[in-house]
């Protein structure tokens, strides 16, 4: 898909000056509240012209997050893991070991000022990364995120493999995406993910793709550059 020439909407996501985005990775599990505070500080610095754009890769310990559209009834097991109320878009989601979270702090002033186009760019980024593992994934009308269709003898269903939840302040984005590499899928049972009951959740390993986190990171980096432009090594905030 992303090997094809970029259309005009996709080209708007590229910076005209070609300035690279910093790409940084945290080791270990990062506390969610601390990560939010670090993002807030970085976004303010980017908006003020005092810091470069950043994609920050990390893993969290098991937890649930509630976006601005979250419904209390969708939290099925409130005492199972810590619950964090956050200002990102979307509803309830799970983060935990084996899931690659990428917090995306980009200056949309320089990338078209189109939030819908930016979200589609995030979806294209994930779809392109999954394509590198031979996983056919796509978007679904009315459902944010990235989905795969699964079929067997006499059955078929659609499962979500990656979630997207973003916030934009002064046209600088934060929060971002989560890609299920090898999380414990049972942990999603404590919520109704994104408020959707009629579809399931999957991961690369659940699909039979025995990818490591490093391999997932390499695929994400390669695909990101096709959608958003070049990257350079950066320092993780935590």
mmCIF file of C-alpha atoms in Angstrom:
data_model
loop_
_atom_site.group_PDB
_atom_site.id
_atom_site.type_symbol
_atom_site.label_atom_id
_atom_site.label_comp_id
_atom_site.label_asym_id
_atom_site.label_seq_id
_atom_site.Cartn_x
_atom_site.Cartn_y
_atom_site.Cartn_z
ATOM 1 C CA UNK A 1 0.000 0.000 0.000
ATOM 2 C CA UNK A 2 2.570 2.575 1.086
ATOM 3 C CA UNK A 3 4.900 1.582 -1.730
ATOM 4 C CA UNK A 4 2.472 3.398 -4.053
ATOM 5 C CA UNK A 5 2.983 7.109 -4.740
ATOM 6 C CA UNK A 6 1.688 9.304 -1.935
ATOM 7 C CA UNK A 7 -1.568 11.101 -2.595
ATOM 8 C CA UNK A 8 -1.963 14.801 -1.824
ATOM 9 C CA UNK A 9 -3.388 14.141 1.653
ATOM 10 C CA UNK A 10 -0.454 11.899 2.564
ATOM 11 C CA UNK A 11 2.068 14.404 1.203
ATOM 12 C CA UNK A 12 0.648 17.074 3.527
ATOM 13 C CA UNK A 13 1.851 14.996 6.489
ATOM 14 C CA UNK A 14 5.459 15.463 5.367
ATOM 15 C CA UNK A 15 7.326 18.534 6.557
ATOM 16 C CA UNK A 16 8.347 20.770 3.680
ATOM 17 C CA UNK A 17 11.705 21.430 5.325
ATOM 18 C CA UNK A 18 12.419 17.692 5.673
ATOM 19 C CA UNK A 19 13.464 18.116 9.292
ATOM 20 C CA UNK A 20 13.732 14.682 10.968
ATOM 21 C CA UNK A 21 11.636 13.568 13.915
ATOM 22 C CA UNK A 22 13.472 12.362 17.003
ATOM 23 C CA UNK A 23 12.914 8.637 17.621
ATOM 24 C CA UNK A 24 13.475 7.411 21.180
ATOM 25 C CA UNK A 25 12.982 4.183 23.130
ATOM 26 C CA UNK A 26 12.572 3.660 26.875
ATOM 27 C CA UNK A 27 13.680 0.403 28.464
ATOM 28 C CA UNK A 28 11.680 -1.240 31.239
ATOM 29 C CA UNK A 29 8.119 -0.304 32.118
ATOM 30 C CA UNK A 30 7.261 3.390 32.276
ATOM 31 C CA UNK A 31 4.790 4.735 34.837
ATOM 32 C CA UNK A 32 1.732 6.126 33.056
ATOM 33 C CA UNK A 33 1.309 9.321 35.085
ATOM 34 C CA UNK A 34 5.003 10.129 34.687
ATOM 35 C CA UNK A 35 4.747 9.531 30.932
ATOM 36 C CA UNK A 36 1.774 11.888 30.666
ATOM 37 C CA UNK A 37 3.654 14.611 32.532
ATOM 38 C CA UNK A 38 6.681 14.148 30.280
ATOM 39 C CA UNK A 39 4.488 14.391 27.188
ATOM 40 C CA UNK A 40 2.853 17.572 28.471
ATOM 41 C CA UNK A 41 6.255 19.160 28.955
ATOM 42 C CA UNK A 42 7.539 18.082 25.552
ATOM 43 C CA UNK A 43 4.416 19.265 23.732
ATOM 44 C CA UNK A 44 4.712 22.680 25.370
ATOM 45 C CA UNK A 45 8.355 22.877 24.319
ATOM 46 C CA UNK A 46 7.563 21.873 20.725
ATOM 47 C CA UNK A 47 4.772 24.475 20.535
ATOM 48 C CA UNK A 48 7.204 27.115 21.810
ATOM 49 C CA UNK A 49 9.822 26.132 19.232
ATOM 50 C CA UNK A 50 12.168 24.915 21.953
ATOM 51 C CA UNK A 51 12.224 21.176 21.146
ATOM 52 C CA UNK A 52 12.106 18.846 18.172
ATOM 53 C CA UNK A 53 9.221 16.580 17.276
ATOM 54 C CA UNK A 54 9.382 13.193 18.986
ATOM 55 C CA UNK A 55 8.123 9.637 18.666
ATOM 56 C CA UNK A 56 8.591 7.918 22.026
ATOM 57 C CA UNK A 57 8.402 4.117 22.166
ATOM 58 C CA UNK A 58 7.743 2.399 25.489
ATOM 59 C CA UNK A 59 5.858 -0.258 27.430
ATOM 60 C CA UNK A 60 3.626 0.336 30.435
ATOM 61 C CA UNK A 61 2.868 -2.002 33.339
ATOM 62 C CA UNK A 62 -0.710 -3.381 33.159
ATOM 63 C CA UNK A 63 -3.272 -0.574 33.371
ATOM 64 C CA UNK A 64 -6.459 0.787 31.867
ATOM 65 C CA UNK A 65 -6.856 4.286 30.456
ATOM 66 C CA UNK A 66 -10.084 6.193 29.868
ATOM 67 C CA UNK A 67 -10.311 8.742 27.077
ATOM 68 C CA UNK A 68 -12.691 11.694 27.007
ATOM 69 C CA UNK A 69 -15.504 9.557 25.524
ATOM 70 C CA UNK A 70 -15.179 6.678 28.019
ATOM 71 C CA UNK A 71 -18.372 5.308 29.576
ATOM 72 C CA UNK A 72 -18.184 4.034 33.145
ATOM 73 C CA UNK A 73 -20.169 0.905 32.237
ATOM 74 C CA UNK A 74 -17.363 -0.137 29.881
ATOM 75 C CA UNK A 75 -15.009 -0.610 32.852
ATOM 76 C CA UNK A 76 -15.939 -4.191 33.764
ATOM 77 C CA UNK A 77 -13.234 -4.859 36.386
ATOM 78 C CA UNK A 78 -12.384 -1.533 38.064
ATOM 79 C CA UNK A 79 -10.160 -3.171 40.694
ATOM 80 C CA UNK A 80 -8.140 -5.362 38.345
ATOM 81 C CA UNK A 81 -5.510 -2.814 37.269
ATOM 82 C CA UNK A 82 -4.927 0.904 37.911
ATOM 83 C CA UNK A 83 -7.292 3.131 35.938
ATOM 84 C CA UNK A 84 -6.021 6.437 34.531
ATOM 85 C CA UNK A 85 -8.398 9.153 33.324
ATOM 86 C CA UNK A 86 -6.742 10.999 30.496
ATOM 87 C CA UNK A 87 -7.457 13.791 28.049
ATOM 88 C CA UNK A 88 -6.840 11.822 24.871
ATOM 89 C CA UNK A 89 -9.609 11.010 22.442
ATOM 90 C CA UNK A 90 -11.430 7.685 22.560
ATOM 91 C CA UNK A 91 -12.784 5.414 25.251
ATOM 92 C CA UNK A 92 -11.253 2.678 27.446
ATOM 93 C CA UNK A 93 -8.129 0.864 26.405
ATOM 94 C CA UNK A 94 -5.540 -1.426 27.978
ATOM 95 C CA UNK A 95 -1.779 -0.985 28.097
ATOM 96 C CA UNK A 96 0.677 -3.556 29.346
ATOM 97 C CA UNK A 97 3.773 -5.676 28.722
ATOM 98 C CA UNK A 98 4.084 -7.023 25.209
ATOM 99 C CA UNK A 99 2.294 -4.029 23.728
ATOM 100 C CA UNK A 100 4.291 -1.362 21.949
ATOM 101 C CA UNK A 101 3.050 2.105 22.829
ATOM 102 C CA UNK A 102 4.258 4.945 20.631
ATOM 103 C CA UNK A 103 3.594 8.477 21.827
ATOM 104 C CA UNK A 104 3.609 10.767 18.818
ATOM 105 C CA UNK A 105 4.457 14.429 19.356
ATOM 106 C CA UNK A 106 4.345 16.116 15.956
ATOM 107 C CA UNK A 107 3.917 19.761 14.999
ATOM 108 C CA UNK A 108 0.817 19.709 12.808
ATOM 109 C CA UNK A 109 1.364 23.389 12.041
ATOM 110 C CA UNK A 110 3.991 22.028 9.650
ATOM 111 C CA UNK A 111 2.001 18.975 8.578
ATOM 112 C CA UNK A 112 -1.209 20.288 7.089
ATOM 113 C CA UNK A 113 -3.241 21.265 10.191
ATOM 114 C CA UNK A 114 -5.659 18.406 9.492
ATOM 115 C CA UNK A 115 -6.487 16.256 12.518
ATOM 116 C CA UNK A 116 -8.556 13.761 10.518
ATOM 117 C CA UNK A 117 -5.754 13.438 7.978
ATOM 118 C CA UNK A 118 -3.258 12.986 10.803
ATOM 119 C CA UNK A 119 -5.295 10.118 12.313
ATOM 120 C CA UNK A 120 -5.521 8.490 8.887
ATOM 121 C CA UNK A 121 -1.751 8.879 8.654
ATOM 122 C CA UNK A 122 -1.338 7.041 11.960
ATOM 123 C CA UNK A 123 -3.545 4.247 10.606
ATOM 124 C CA UNK A 124 -1.507 4.089 7.385
ATOM 125 C CA UNK A 125 1.671 3.925 9.479
ATOM 126 C CA UNK A 126 0.459 0.907 11.447
ATOM 127 C CA UNK A 127 -0.951 -0.830 8.362
ATOM 128 C CA UNK A 128 2.394 -0.399 6.617
ATOM 129 C CA UNK A 129 4.281 -1.828 9.597
ATOM 130 C CA UNK A 130 2.001 -4.865 9.747
ATOM 131 C CA UNK A 131 2.421 -5.406 6.009
ATOM 132 C CA UNK A 132 6.104 -6.018 6.644
ATOM 133 C CA UNK A 133 5.074 -9.144 8.579
ATOM 134 C CA UNK A 134 2.655 -10.267 5.881
ATOM 135 C CA UNK A 135 -0.360 -9.218 7.974
ATOM 136 C CA UNK A 136 -3.163 -7.694 5.942
ATOM 137 C CA UNK A 137 -4.839 -5.024 8.050
ATOM 138 C CA UNK A 138 -7.051 -2.059 7.410
ATOM 139 C CA UNK A 139 -9.323 0.697 8.629
ATOM 140 C CA UNK A 140 -13.056 0.316 9.198
ATOM 141 C CA UNK A 141 -15.684 2.989 8.699
ATOM 142 C CA UNK A 142 -16.811 4.370 12.042
ATOM 143 C CA UNK A 143 -14.121 2.495 14.006
ATOM 144 C CA UNK A 144 -10.823 4.193 14.807
ATOM 145 C CA UNK A 145 -7.853 1.851 14.928
ATOM 146 C CA UNK A 146 -6.465 -0.937 12.792
ATOM 147 C CA UNK A 147 -8.261 -4.229 12.212
ATOM 148 C CA UNK A 148 -7.625 -7.676 10.783
ATOM 149 C CA UNK A 149 -10.168 -10.102 9.368
ATOM 150 C CA UNK A 150 -9.921 -13.672 10.655
ATOM 151 C CA UNK A 151 -11.541 -16.650 8.995
ATOM 152 C CA UNK A 152 -11.940 -20.336 9.700
ATOM 153 C CA UNK A 153 -14.184 -23.195 8.643
ATOM 154 C CA UNK A 154 -17.641 -21.710 8.821
ATOM 155 C CA UNK A 155 -16.698 -18.551 10.738
ATOM 156 C CA UNK A 156 -15.163 -15.117 10.327
ATOM 157 C CA UNK A 157 -14.635 -12.114 12.561
ATOM 158 C CA UNK A 158 -12.748 -8.853 12.798
ATOM 159 C CA UNK A 159 -10.234 -8.241 15.580
ATOM 160 C CA UNK A 160 -8.460 -5.056 16.560
ATOM 161 C CA UNK A 161 -4.677 -5.245 16.550
ATOM 162 C CA UNK A 162 -3.807 -1.585 17.181
ATOM 163 C CA UNK A 163 -5.524 1.304 18.956
ATOM 164 C CA UNK A 164 -5.240 5.030 18.316
ATOM 165 C CA UNK A 165 -6.010 7.826 20.775
ATOM 166 C CA UNK A 166 -4.636 11.315 20.322
ATOM 167 C CA UNK A 167 -4.924 14.839 21.630
ATOM 168 C CA UNK A 168 -3.871 18.039 19.899
ATOM 169 C CA UNK A 169 -2.889 21.264 21.651
ATOM 170 C CA UNK A 170 -1.745 24.349 19.727
ATOM 171 C CA UNK A 171 -1.595 21.994 16.731
ATOM 172 C CA UNK A 172 0.960 19.745 18.436
ATOM 173 C CA UNK A 173 -0.127 16.123 18.833
ATOM 174 C CA UNK A 174 0.398 13.811 21.774
ATOM 175 C CA UNK A 175 -0.651 10.402 23.059
ATOM 176 C CA UNK A 176 -0.619 8.129 19.997
ATOM 177 C CA UNK A 177 -0.867 4.437 19.140
ATOM 178 C CA UNK A 178 -0.575 1.019 20.743
ATOM 179 C CA UNK A 179 0.309 -2.082 18.722
ATOM 180 C CA UNK A 180 -0.338 -5.516 20.196
ATOM 181 C CA UNK A 181 2.831 -7.553 19.688
ATOM 182 C CA UNK A 182 2.495 -10.177 22.459
ATOM 183 C CA UNK A 183 0.386 -8.805 25.322
ATOM 184 C CA UNK A 184 -1.763 -10.976 27.582
ATOM 185 C CA UNK A 185 -5.034 -10.705 25.673
ATOM 186 C CA UNK A 186 -6.988 -11.832 28.749
ATOM 187 C CA UNK A 187 -6.163 -8.446 30.291
ATOM 188 C CA UNK A 188 -8.483 -6.776 27.779
ATOM 189 C CA UNK A 189 -11.359 -8.614 29.470
ATOM 190 C CA UNK A 190 -11.579 -6.012 32.234
ATOM 191 C CA UNK A 191 -12.915 -3.388 29.818
ATOM 192 C CA UNK A 192 -14.998 -3.092 26.685
ATOM 193 C CA UNK A 193 -12.145 -1.880 24.471
ATOM 194 C CA UNK A 194 -13.097 1.368 22.749
ATOM 195 C CA UNK A 195 -16.726 0.658 23.607
ATOM 196 C CA UNK A 196 -17.000 -2.051 20.952
ATOM 197 C CA UNK A 197 -18.584 -5.344 22.017
ATOM 198 C CA UNK A 198 -19.122 -7.102 18.690
ATOM 199 C CA UNK A 199 -15.442 -7.487 17.767
ATOM 200 C CA UNK A 200 -12.367 -8.950 19.437
ATOM 201 C CA UNK A 201 -8.729 -8.089 20.092
ATOM 202 C CA UNK A 202 -5.690 -9.813 18.652
ATOM 203 C CA UNK A 203 -1.893 -9.484 18.449
ATOM 204 C CA UNK A 204 0.921 -10.395 16.102
ATOM 205 C CA UNK A 205 1.733 -13.515 18.112
ATOM 206 C CA UNK A 206 -1.953 -14.454 18.350
ATOM 207 C CA UNK A 207 -2.007 -14.333 14.534
ATOM 208 C CA UNK A 208 0.960 -16.718 14.411
ATOM 209 C CA UNK A 209 3.577 -14.046 13.686
ATOM 210 C CA UNK A 210 6.357 -14.675 16.215
ATOM 211 C CA UNK A 211 7.768 -11.171 16.048
ATOM 212 C CA UNK A 212 9.968 -9.722 18.765
ATOM 213 C CA UNK A 213 9.454 -6.224 20.090
ATOM 214 C CA UNK A 214 12.680 -5.150 18.377
ATOM 215 C CA UNK A 215 11.369 -6.452 15.057
ATOM 216 C CA UNK A 216 8.087 -4.610 15.602
ATOM 217 C CA UNK A 217 10.022 -1.426 16.352
ATOM 218 C CA UNK A 218 12.032 -1.787 13.143
ATOM 219 C CA UNK A 219 8.840 -2.221 11.124
ATOM 220 C CA UNK A 220 7.260 0.792 12.803
ATOM 221 C CA UNK A 221 10.302 2.953 12.122
ATOM 222 C CA UNK A 222 10.463 1.972 8.458
ATOM 223 C CA UNK A 223 6.762 2.559 7.883
ATOM 224 C CA UNK A 224 6.725 5.842 9.838
ATOM 225 C CA UNK A 225 9.333 7.312 7.530
ATOM 226 C CA UNK A 226 7.192 6.569 4.493
ATOM 227 C CA UNK A 227 4.219 8.394 5.981
ATOM 228 C CA UNK A 228 5.742 11.195 8.073
ATOM 229 C CA UNK A 229 9.308 11.546 6.835
ATOM 230 C CA UNK A 230 12.804 10.941 8.216
ATOM 231 C CA UNK A 231 13.779 10.219 11.813
ATOM 232 C CA UNK A 232 16.932 10.679 13.841
ATOM 233 C CA UNK A 233 18.019 9.211 17.196
ATOM 234 C CA UNK A 234 16.534 10.994 20.187
ATOM 235 C CA UNK A 235 16.620 10.752 23.962
ATOM 236 C CA UNK A 236 13.620 9.238 25.742
ATOM 237 C CA UNK A 237 12.056 11.627 28.282
ATOM 238 C CA UNK A 238 12.093 8.854 30.920
#
